[in-house]
Amino acid sequence: MSIRPLVYSNRENYDTIRDYSFLDEEDKEKGEDRETRRAIERQNRAERARRRADELRSVRQIVEMARENDPRLLAAIKAERDLKAAKRQARLDILREKRAAEEQQAKFEAEQLAIVRAASEERRRAEADRMRREREQVRQEAKRERRRLRTVVVDRYDHFCQIEPRPADFGAERVRILAALDLLCQRLSNVQLQDLNTRLEQITSADEARDLFNAKYQEIQQEMQPPGLQIGTKSSQSDSAEHSTTASVKYTPEVIQALIKAVNLLPAGTPKRWEAIAAYINQHVPNTSISGKEALKQAKALSHDDAHLRKEANTKAFDAFASSMRESEAVKNVTITSELEADAARPWTVTEQRALEQALRSCSADQMSASGEDRWQRIANIVGTRTRRECMLRCKELSDQVRAKKAAIAAATKGSTQNGLATALTKPSGASRSKPT
């Protein structure tokens, strides 16, 4: 194998030593002149170069033929080719094994991940089932305790209506008790309901049971009141009764309803809020004159003695409700609201109010008059959940509220200004207050 480059490389670089001058066809010496001799010499050189090239080409062809048919070279080429193929196959085998190992590892990891996910899903389902069973158990316990409380109050004591002194209006009293019962069932937890039921069942006196029921009801009402209107629970029942008797003379249901409207219309943060509320009441209720301090005091009393004052303000509404609805429907549907005003219309939500304001801004009166389209119908179409009449009534209601609020604030400001001027006029001068020297 080591001979191959020496033998064939020498033959490939072979250069003949013949000049082929002995084969010249013409002798330059026979030329008659110099130019003829030069032409003959050029012709001879060209012929010698051709013959030299033919010889070298023949040698190269023979060497190439010998190299192509040399068994040693063929064996070496085959061995080299086989070695390259073996190396390539080895690389392919390594890559194939690596790919198979990666696929097996990925398959194993996928199986492990599927096992983990299945276990996690099983735990999640088990936890969801456990929570569902707990919720169902709590729901059943709440249902059972509410049924116990309803049995004690309604079946055993007949809404506490047979206890002396008996109420003048049995229907209104039953509705009040049912409303209080519904509020207790909604606000008390299962443990609190169970404790209340146990105490009511252990009590043998109807008076004590009624006092316990009313005390728990008053406690829940105190918890539901806003922090600014909460009243301390340490005041005695005699003071509360005396305050209710005195207030009932001056604060009629019309005054109370006007007070509630004013409180809702003039929120906290309004300048001289309670003076403005008092001015609003004096403007809207004839023959009424109250101050800001009296309005604040009555609002606190109203929040403290909520059940009594609301029943007094809505006696007619309760009578109509008790006469038109069966007692079973009253048990299911009666609720106590935070306002005394009964609003039969469906209240406007925040989304509807925002849609109405956007529609009013986008559909101005000038624009609609120019296009010839009905403005309020276009506004109702934009709101989507309200009719044309409801949109008009809502705008009128908001306008009335804004005008009433401005009038109340203006009246309160004017009253405070007049009081300050009167104080300044009645104040003694410095000369009259000075002592003689």
Tab-separated table of C-alpha atoms in Angstrom:
chain	number	residue	atom	x	y	z
A	1	MET	CA	0.000	0.000	0.000
A	2	SER	CA	2.925	2.311	0.575
A	3	ILE	CA	4.096	1.763	-3.033
A	4	ARG	CA	0.982	3.290	-4.528
A	5	PRO	CA	1.882	6.953	-4.159
A	6	LEU	CA	5.481	6.410	-5.274
A	7	VAL	CA	4.737	4.412	-8.425
A	8	TYR	CA	1.791	6.323	-9.754
A	9	SER	CA	2.896	9.759	-8.663
A	10	ASN	CA	6.171	9.297	-10.546
A	11	ARG	CA	4.314	8.201	-13.642
A	12	GLU	CA	1.841	11.072	-13.350
A	13	ASN	CA	4.749	13.550	-13.214
A	14	TYR	CA	6.677	11.807	-16.011
A	15	ASP	CA	8.417	14.087	-18.509
A	16	THR	CA	10.107	12.571	-21.585
A	17	ILE	CA	13.689	13.395	-22.530
A	18	ARG	CA	13.183	12.938	-26.262
A	19	ASP	CA	13.070	15.992	-28.448
A	20	TYR	CA	12.022	14.143	-31.644
A	21	SER	CA	14.443	16.138	-33.772
A	22	PHE	CA	15.468	13.034	-35.576
A	23	LEU	CA	11.973	12.760	-37.006
A	24	ASP	CA	12.014	16.161	-38.653
A	25	GLU	CA	10.606	15.923	-42.147
A	26	GLU	CA	12.565	18.887	-43.562
A	27	ASP	CA	16.043	20.032	-42.904
A	28	LYS	CA	16.397	23.709	-42.222
A	29	GLU	CA	19.806	23.782	-43.764
A	30	LYS	CA	18.235	23.242	-47.115
A	31	GLY	CA	16.544	26.616	-46.938
A	32	GLU	CA	17.721	29.156	-49.429
A	33	ASP	CA	17.518	32.134	-47.167
A	34	ARG	CA	17.155	32.973	-43.533
A	35	GLU	CA	13.412	33.437	-43.570
A	36	THR	CA	12.862	30.041	-45.134
A	37	ARG	CA	15.097	28.393	-42.564
A	38	ARG	CA	13.190	30.099	-39.765
A	39	ALA	CA	9.845	28.906	-41.157
A	40	ILE	CA	11.163	25.338	-41.435
A	41	GLU	CA	12.453	25.531	-37.820
A	42	ARG	CA	9.074	26.722	-36.563
A	43	GLN	CA	7.328	23.908	-38.384
A	44	ASN	CA	9.727	21.319	-36.948
A	45	ARG	CA	9.316	22.636	-33.389
A	46	ALA	CA	5.538	22.455	-33.665
A	47	GLU	CA	5.720	18.899	-34.923
A	48	ARG	CA	8.126	17.892	-32.152
A	49	ALA	CA	5.788	19.450	-29.507
A	50	ARG	CA	2.846	17.557	-30.920
A	51	ARG	CA	4.678	14.258	-30.820
A	52	ARG	CA	5.901	14.987	-27.295
A	53	ALA	CA	2.317	15.735	-26.154
A	54	ASP	CA	1.062	12.536	-27.769
A	55	GLU	CA	3.696	10.534	-25.929
A	56	LEU	CA	2.877	12.098	-22.552
A	57	ARG	CA	-0.845	11.580	-23.124
A	58	SER	CA	-0.253	7.917	-23.956
A	59	VAL	CA	1.821	7.472	-20.791
A	60	ARG	CA	-0.857	9.091	-18.638
A	61	GLN	CA	-3.571	6.912	-20.150
A	62	ILE	CA	-1.524	3.788	-19.473
A	63	VAL	CA	-0.864	4.889	-15.866
A	64	GLU	CA	-4.536	5.706	-15.311
A	65	MET	CA	-5.593	2.356	-16.747
A	66	ALA	CA	-3.085	0.538	-14.558
A	67	ARG	CA	-4.242	2.416	-11.446
A	68	GLU	CA	-7.889	1.705	-12.152
A	69	ASN	CA	-7.219	-2.005	-12.530
A	70	ASP	CA	-4.634	-2.372	-9.767
A	71	PRO	CA	-6.086	-4.955	-7.288
A	72	ARG	CA	-4.162	-3.417	-4.433
A	73	LEU	CA	-5.685	0.005	-5.035
A	74	LEU	CA	-9.121	-1.492	-5.510
A	75	ALA	CA	-8.804	-3.360	-2.221
A	76	ALA	CA	-7.590	-0.206	-0.447
A	77	ILE	CA	-10.430	1.879	-1.870
A	78	LYS	CA	-12.940	-0.780	-0.895
A	79	ALA	CA	-11.481	-1.000	2.612
A	80	GLU	CA	-11.617	2.772	2.984
A	81	ARG	CA	-15.183	2.854	1.692
A	82	ASP	CA	-16.177	0.067	4.083
A	83	LEU	CA	-14.534	1.905	6.966
A	84	LYS	CA	-16.463	5.089	6.199
A	85	ALA	CA	-19.702	3.134	5.886
A	86	ALA	CA	-19.007	1.409	9.206
A	87	LYS	CA	-18.343	4.740	10.911
A	88	ARG	CA	-21.492	6.237	9.407
A	89	GLN	CA	-23.529	3.222	10.485
A	90	ALA	CA	-22.043	3.456	13.961
A	91	ARG	CA	-23.063	7.116	14.192
A	92	LEU	CA	-26.557	6.263	12.963
A	93	ASP	CA	-26.809	3.456	15.517
A	94	ILE	CA	-25.758	5.817	18.282
A	95	LEU	CA	-28.310	8.425	17.180
A	96	ARG	CA	-31.006	5.769	16.882
A	97	GLU	CA	-30.259	4.434	20.350
A	98	LYS	CA	-30.211	7.963	21.762
A	99	ARG	CA	-33.527	8.782	20.095
A	100	ALA	CA	-35.048	5.547	21.347
A	101	ALA	CA	-33.806	6.294	24.867
A	102	GLU	CA	-35.251	9.822	24.704
A	103	GLU	CA	-38.577	8.502	23.442
A	104	GLN	CA	-38.650	5.910	26.192
A	105	GLN	CA	-37.796	8.559	28.792
A	106	ALA	CA	-40.480	10.892	27.418
A	107	LYS	CA	-42.997	8.060	27.455
A	108	PHE	CA	-42.064	7.223	31.032
A	109	GLU	CA	-42.349	10.877	32.083
A	110	ALA	CA	-45.714	11.163	30.320
A	111	GLU	CA	-46.946	8.063	32.126
A	112	GLN	CA	-45.726	9.439	35.452
A	113	LEU	CA	-47.341	12.807	34.711
A	114	ALA	CA	-50.597	11.069	33.793
A	115	ILE	CA	-50.438	9.129	37.052
A	116	VAL	CA	-49.805	12.340	39.024
A	117	ARG	CA	-52.622	14.151	37.210
A	118	ALA	CA	-54.989	11.259	37.793
A	119	ALA	CA	-54.090	11.233	41.484
A	120	SER	CA	-54.504	15.024	41.682
A	121	GLU	CA	-57.839	14.845	39.874
A	122	GLU	CA	-58.944	12.080	42.201
A	123	ARG	CA	-57.949	14.156	45.229
A	124	ARG	CA	-59.722	17.187	43.771
A	125	ARG	CA	-62.888	15.176	43.182
A	126	ALA	CA	-62.662	13.728	46.676
A	127	GLU	CA	-62.168	17.212	48.148
A	128	ALA	CA	-65.059	18.582	46.083
A	129	ASP	CA	-67.279	15.701	47.212
A	130	ARG	CA	-66.265	16.285	50.816
A	131	MET	CA	-66.964	20.019	50.585
A	132	ARG	CA	-70.262	19.320	48.851
A	133	ARG	CA	-71.251	16.894	51.598
A	134	GLU	CA	-70.231	19.435	54.234
A	135	ARG	CA	-72.247	22.169	52.524
A	136	GLU	CA	-75.197	19.838	52.226
A	137	GLN	CA	-74.849	18.922	55.886
A	138	VAL	CA	-74.680	22.590	56.890
A	139	ARG	CA	-77.688	23.302	54.664
A	140	GLN	CA	-79.660	20.474	56.220
A	141	GLU	CA	-78.694	21.594	59.722
A	142	ALA	CA	-79.727	25.178	58.917
A	143	LYS	CA	-83.016	23.935	57.487
A	144	ARG	CA	-83.647	21.791	60.557
A	145	GLU	CA	-82.822	24.599	63.014
A	146	ARG	CA	-84.989	27.090	61.103
A	147	ARG	CA	-87.840	24.599	61.174
A	148	ARG	CA	-87.377	24.220	64.946
A	149	LEU	CA	-87.437	27.995	65.455
A	150	ARG	CA	-90.515	28.373	63.251
A	151	THR	CA	-92.262	25.565	65.129
A	152	VAL	CA	-91.583	27.196	68.499
A	153	VAL	CA	-92.623	30.709	67.447
A	154	VAL	CA	-95.563	29.906	65.148
A	155	ASP	CA	-97.006	26.622	66.404
A	156	ARG	CA	-96.148	26.698	70.087
A	157	TYR	CA	-96.632	30.387	70.935
A	158	ASP	CA	-98.866	31.495	67.993
A	159	HIS	CA	-96.658	34.477	67.022
A	160	PHE	CA	-96.718	35.623	70.704
A	161	CYS	CA	-100.159	37.132	70.013
A	162	GLN	CA	-101.939	35.417	72.932
A	163	ILE	CA	-99.710	37.036	75.552
A	164	GLU	CA	-101.004	39.955	77.602
A	165	PRO	CA	-101.193	42.749	76.659
A	166	ARG	CA	-102.545	41.504	73.364
A	167	PRO	CA	-101.815	43.587	70.249
A	168	ALA	CA	-104.582	45.660	68.710
A	169	ASP	CA	-103.917	44.369	65.189
A	170	PHE	CA	-103.234	40.638	65.145
A	171	GLY	CA	-102.497	40.606	61.411
A	172	ALA	CA	-99.829	43.301	61.585
A	173	GLU	CA	-98.283	41.698	64.663
A	174	ARG	CA	-98.119	38.307	62.961
A	175	VAL	CA	-96.477	39.863	59.915
A	176	ARG	CA	-93.938	41.626	62.149
A	177	ILE	CA	-93.126	38.399	63.977
A	178	LEU	CA	-92.808	36.520	60.702
A	179	ALA	CA	-90.494	39.218	59.339
A	180	ALA	CA	-88.375	39.083	62.485
A	181	LEU	CA	-88.337	35.285	62.248
A	182	ASP	CA	-87.187	35.448	58.636
A	183	LEU	CA	-84.453	37.938	59.532
A	184	LEU	CA	-83.178	35.729	62.363
A	185	CYS	CA	-83.123	32.693	60.079
A	186	GLN	CA	-81.073	34.616	57.531
A	187	ARG	CA	-78.592	36.339	59.844
A	188	LEU	CA	-77.912	33.722	62.546
A	189	SER	CA	-75.495	30.864	62.026
A	190	ASN	CA	-76.373	27.232	62.683
A	191	VAL	CA	-74.726	27.291	66.110
A	192	GLN	CA	-76.542	30.495	67.093
A	193	LEU	CA	-79.862	29.110	65.835
A	194	GLN	CA	-79.313	25.883	67.758
A	195	ASP	CA	-78.514	27.811	70.950
A	196	LEU	CA	-81.579	30.048	70.504
A	197	ASN	CA	-83.839	27.045	69.835
A	198	THR	CA	-82.514	25.215	72.881
A	199	ARG	CA	-83.106	28.219	75.121
A	200	LEU	CA	-86.603	28.795	73.720
A	201	GLU	CA	-87.526	25.126	74.160
A	202	GLN	CA	-86.278	25.104	77.739
A	203	ILE	CA	-88.301	28.210	78.644
A	204	THR	CA	-91.785	27.416	79.920
A	205	SER	CA	-93.078	30.989	80.144
A	206	ALA	CA	-94.399	32.641	77.014
A	207	ASP	CA	-93.375	36.089	78.286
A	208	GLU	CA	-89.775	35.006	78.746
A	209	ALA	CA	-89.762	33.389	75.303
A	210	ARG	CA	-91.071	36.593	73.719
A	211	ASP	CA	-88.499	38.708	75.564
A	212	LEU	CA	-85.693	36.399	74.446
A	213	PHE	CA	-86.943	36.445	70.843
A	214	ASN	CA	-87.253	40.251	70.791
A	215	ALA	CA	-83.836	40.684	72.429
A	216	LYS	CA	-82.175	38.528	69.788
A	217	TYR	CA	-84.065	40.419	67.066
A	218	GLN	CA	-82.925	43.790	68.463
A	219	GLU	CA	-79.345	42.500	68.623
A	220	ILE	CA	-79.411	41.505	64.950
A	221	GLN	CA	-80.868	44.897	64.024
A	222	GLN	CA	-78.075	46.660	65.894
A	223	GLU	CA	-75.488	44.619	63.965
A	224	MET	CA	-77.129	45.574	60.651
A	225	GLN	CA	-77.078	49.327	61.333
A	226	PRO	CA	-74.308	51.495	59.800
A	227	PRO	CA	-71.551	52.470	62.257
A	228	GLY	CA	-72.529	56.153	62.170
A	229	LEU	CA	-76.133	55.445	63.200
A	230	GLN	CA	-75.562	52.743	65.824
A	231	ILE	CA	-76.817	53.528	69.298
A	232	GLY	CA	-75.449	52.015	72.459
A	233	THR	CA	-77.537	49.114	73.767
A	234	LYS	CA	-77.159	50.115	77.407
A	235	SER	CA	-80.153	52.514	77.377
A	236	SER	CA	-83.115	51.231	79.356
A	237	GLN	CA	-86.444	50.186	77.863
A	238	SER	CA	-88.266	52.877	79.800
A	239	ASP	CA	-86.204	55.637	78.130
A	240	SER	CA	-86.867	54.109	74.726
A	241	ALA	CA	-90.613	53.930	75.354
A	242	GLU	CA	-90.697	57.519	76.601
A	243	HIS	CA	-88.744	58.721	73.565
A	244	SER	CA	-91.096	56.839	71.208
A	245	THR	CA	-94.166	58.363	72.867
A	246	THR	CA	-92.742	61.893	72.627
A	247	ALA	CA	-91.550	61.453	69.055
A	248	SER	CA	-94.851	59.986	67.863
A	249	VAL	CA	-96.577	63.287	68.661
A	250	LYS	CA	-94.228	65.422	66.538
A	251	TYR	CA	-92.922	62.936	63.981
A	252	THR	CA	-95.848	61.695	61.973
A	253	PRO	CA	-95.411	59.010	59.283
A	254	GLU	CA	-95.235	61.762	56.658
A	255	VAL	CA	-92.386	63.466	58.527
A	256	ILE	CA	-90.568	60.160	58.984
A	257	GLN	CA	-90.860	59.314	55.296
A	258	ALA	CA	-89.618	62.791	54.366
A	259	LEU	CA	-86.706	62.319	56.787
A	260	ILE	CA	-85.744	59.031	55.156
A	261	LYS	CA	-85.954	60.563	51.668
A	262	ALA	CA	-83.780	63.472	52.775
A	263	VAL	CA	-81.184	61.161	54.356
A	264	ASN	CA	-80.957	59.166	51.117
A	265	LEU	CA	-80.934	62.316	48.965
A	266	LEU	CA	-78.237	64.132	50.982
A	267	PRO	CA	-75.427	61.647	51.667
A	268	ALA	CA	-72.658	62.011	54.213
A	269	GLY	CA	-70.206	64.745	53.267
A	270	THR	CA	-72.853	67.282	52.227
A	271	PRO	CA	-72.095	70.724	53.731
A	272	LYS	CA	-74.397	71.343	56.726
A	273	ARG	CA	-76.083	68.046	56.015
A	274	TRP	CA	-78.566	67.915	58.898
A	275	GLU	CA	-79.591	71.564	58.493
A	276	ALA	CA	-80.258	70.804	54.803
A	277	ILE	CA	-82.252	67.689	55.799
A	278	ALA	CA	-84.326	69.755	58.237
A	279	ALA	CA	-84.953	72.383	55.536
A	280	TYR	CA	-86.034	69.630	53.108
A	281	ILE	CA	-88.546	68.279	55.661
A	282	ASN	CA	-89.903	71.740	56.437
A	283	GLN	CA	-90.391	72.422	52.706
A	284	HIS	CA	-92.142	69.155	51.862
A	285	VAL	CA	-94.286	68.607	54.986
A	286	PRO	CA	-96.789	71.387	55.809
A	287	ASN	CA	-96.948	72.844	59.312
A	288	THR	CA	-93.605	71.317	60.293
A	289	SER	CA	-90.658	73.086	61.859
A	290	ILE	CA	-87.677	71.061	63.027
A	291	SER	CA	-83.989	71.885	63.396
A	292	GLY	CA	-80.905	70.040	62.271
A	293	LYS	CA	-80.229	68.661	65.747
A	294	GLU	CA	-83.781	67.349	65.999
A	295	ALA	CA	-83.449	65.679	62.584
A	296	LEU	CA	-80.187	64.006	63.646
A	297	LYS	CA	-81.706	62.857	66.930
A	298	GLN	CA	-84.765	61.439	65.187
A	299	ALA	CA	-82.594	59.619	62.613
A	300	LYS	CA	-80.644	57.963	65.426
A	301	ALA	CA	-83.860	57.061	67.222
A	302	LEU	CA	-85.289	55.688	63.994
A	303	SER	CA	-82.276	53.426	63.503
A	304	HIS	CA	-82.373	52.359	67.183
A	305	ASP	CA	-86.074	51.612	67.482
A	306	ASP	CA	-86.361	50.335	63.921
A	307	ALA	CA	-89.128	47.766	64.310
A	308	HIS	CA	-91.596	49.997	66.174
A	309	LEU	CA	-91.218	53.114	64.020
A	310	ARG	CA	-91.305	51.247	60.737
A	311	LYS	CA	-94.426	49.395	61.783
A	312	GLU	CA	-96.045	52.701	62.717
A	313	ALA	CA	-95.056	54.311	59.400
A	314	ASN	CA	-96.259	51.372	57.299
A	315	THR	CA	-99.405	50.356	59.156
A	316	LYS	CA	-101.568	50.786	56.110
A	317	ALA	CA	-99.131	48.861	53.914
A	318	PHE	CA	-99.011	45.999	56.387
A	319	ASP	CA	-102.805	45.920	56.679
A	320	ALA	CA	-103.181	45.733	52.911
A	321	PHE	CA	-100.538	43.030	52.726
A	322	ALA	CA	-102.110	40.954	55.489
A	323	SER	CA	-105.566	41.176	53.923
A	324	SER	CA	-104.450	40.312	50.378
A	325	MET	CA	-101.907	37.565	50.998
A	326	ARG	CA	-102.316	34.253	52.769
A	327	GLU	CA	-100.294	33.634	55.856
A	328	SER	CA	-98.234	30.932	54.139
A	329	GLU	CA	-97.213	33.327	51.389
A	330	ALA	CA	-96.360	35.937	54.011
A	331	VAL	CA	-94.017	33.466	55.694
A	332	LYS	CA	-92.149	32.874	52.425
A	333	ASN	CA	-92.040	36.356	50.946
A	334	VAL	CA	-92.061	38.965	53.733
A	335	THR	CA	-88.800	40.847	54.199
A	336	ILE	CA	-87.691	43.956	56.067
A	337	THR	CA	-86.053	46.641	53.997
A	338	SER	CA	-83.689	49.354	55.086
A	339	GLU	CA	-86.045	52.111	53.838
A	340	LEU	CA	-89.597	52.928	54.791
A	341	GLU	CA	-90.604	53.989	51.296
A	342	ALA	CA	-92.284	51.166	49.348
A	343	ASP	CA	-91.203	51.361	45.749
A	344	ALA	CA	-93.328	49.249	43.431
A	345	ALA	CA	-91.174	49.986	40.379
A	346	ARG	CA	-88.157	47.882	39.537
A	347	PRO	CA	-85.048	49.686	40.841
A	348	TRP	CA	-82.405	50.900	38.443
A	349	THR	CA	-79.117	49.041	38.587
A	350	VAL	CA	-75.690	50.661	38.344
A	351	THR	CA	-75.212	49.287	34.819
A	352	GLU	CA	-78.561	50.657	33.651
A	353	GLN	CA	-77.845	54.057	35.229
A	354	ARG	CA	-74.470	54.281	33.469
A	355	ALA	CA	-76.040	53.253	30.169
A	356	LEU	CA	-78.728	55.935	30.624
A	357	GLU	CA	-76.132	58.638	31.326
A	358	GLN	CA	-74.089	57.600	28.284
A	359	ALA	CA	-77.211	57.609	26.112
A	360	LEU	CA	-78.179	61.099	27.331
A	361	ARG	CA	-74.717	62.398	26.447
A	362	SER	CA	-74.616	60.749	23.019
A	363	CYS	CA	-78.234	61.563	22.063
A	364	SER	CA	-78.554	65.281	22.662
A	365	ALA	CA	-81.803	67.093	21.956
A	366	ASP	CA	-80.283	69.175	19.132
A	367	GLN	CA	-78.836	66.128	17.417
A	368	MET	CA	-82.093	64.175	17.605
A	369	SER	CA	-84.162	67.130	16.389
A	370	ALA	CA	-81.846	67.488	13.395
A	371	SER	CA	-82.091	63.792	12.511
A	372	GLY	CA	-85.853	63.633	13.137
A	373	GLU	CA	-85.575	60.483	15.270
A	374	ASP	CA	-87.435	60.011	18.568
A	375	ARG	CA	-84.840	60.850	21.227
A	376	TRP	CA	-86.316	58.868	24.131
A	377	GLN	CA	-86.917	55.809	21.968
A	378	ARG	CA	-83.275	55.968	20.874
A	379	ILE	CA	-82.196	56.253	24.541
A	380	ALA	CA	-84.389	53.268	25.470
A	381	ASN	CA	-82.828	51.239	22.655
A	382	ILE	CA	-79.339	52.056	23.944
A	383	VAL	CA	-80.230	51.142	27.548
A	384	GLY	CA	-81.809	47.929	26.307
A	385	THR	CA	-83.594	46.837	29.507
A	386	ARG	CA	-85.914	49.849	29.956
A	387	THR	CA	-88.838	51.272	28.042
A	388	ARG	CA	-89.184	54.786	26.691
A	389	ARG	CA	-91.516	55.806	29.527
A	390	GLU	CA	-89.215	54.388	32.216
A	391	CYS	CA	-86.265	56.373	30.858
A	392	MET	CA	-88.317	59.582	30.851
A	393	LEU	CA	-89.559	58.995	34.411
A	394	ARG	CA	-86.034	58.241	35.610
A	395	CYS	CA	-84.681	61.485	34.163
A	396	LYS	CA	-87.558	63.434	35.714
A	397	GLU	CA	-86.953	61.761	39.071
A	398	LEU	CA	-83.247	62.595	39.007
A	399	SER	CA	-83.987	66.190	38.031
A	400	ASP	CA	-86.469	66.547	40.919
A	401	GLN	CA	-83.948	65.108	43.351
A	402	VAL	CA	-81.233	67.505	42.218
A	403	ARG	CA	-83.567	70.508	42.473
A	404	ALA	CA	-84.788	69.436	45.917
A	405	LYS	CA	-81.225	68.911	47.107
A	406	LYS	CA	-80.145	72.357	45.876
A	407	ALA	CA	-83.188	73.985	47.467
A	408	ALA	CA	-82.549	72.270	50.812
A	409	ILE	CA	-78.882	73.281	50.824
A	410	ALA	CA	-79.776	76.853	49.853
A	411	ALA	CA	-82.388	77.038	52.614
A	412	ALA	CA	-79.925	75.692	55.179
A	413	THR	CA	-77.261	78.186	54.076
A	414	LYS	CA	-79.749	81.061	54.162
A	415	GLY	CA	-80.952	80.078	57.631
A	416	SER	CA	-77.424	79.918	59.039
A	417	THR	CA	-76.625	83.315	57.480
A	418	GLN	CA	-79.743	84.907	58.999
A	419	ASN	CA	-78.961	83.417	62.402
A	420	GLY	CA	-75.415	84.811	62.261
A	421	LEU	CA	-76.718	88.257	61.243
A	422	ALA	CA	-79.278	88.269	64.056
A	423	THR	CA	-76.603	87.318	66.569
A	424	ALA	CA	-74.374	90.136	65.342
A	425	LEU	CA	-77.227	92.673	65.625
A	426	THR	CA	-78.203	91.637	69.138
A	427	LYS	CA	-74.599	91.591	70.397
A	428	PRO	CA	-73.939	94.564	72.762
A	429	SER	CA	-71.484	97.214	71.592
A	430	GLY	CA	-68.100	97.768	73.139
A	431	ALA	CA	-69.115	101.185	74.564
A	432	SER	CA	-72.052	99.747	76.495
A	433	ARG	CA	-69.898	96.943	77.883
A	434	SER	CA	-67.105	99.279	79.030
A	435	LYS	CA	-67.096	100.262	82.682
A	436	PRO	CA	-66.949	103.957	83.745
A	437	THR	CA	-63.554	105.065	84.886
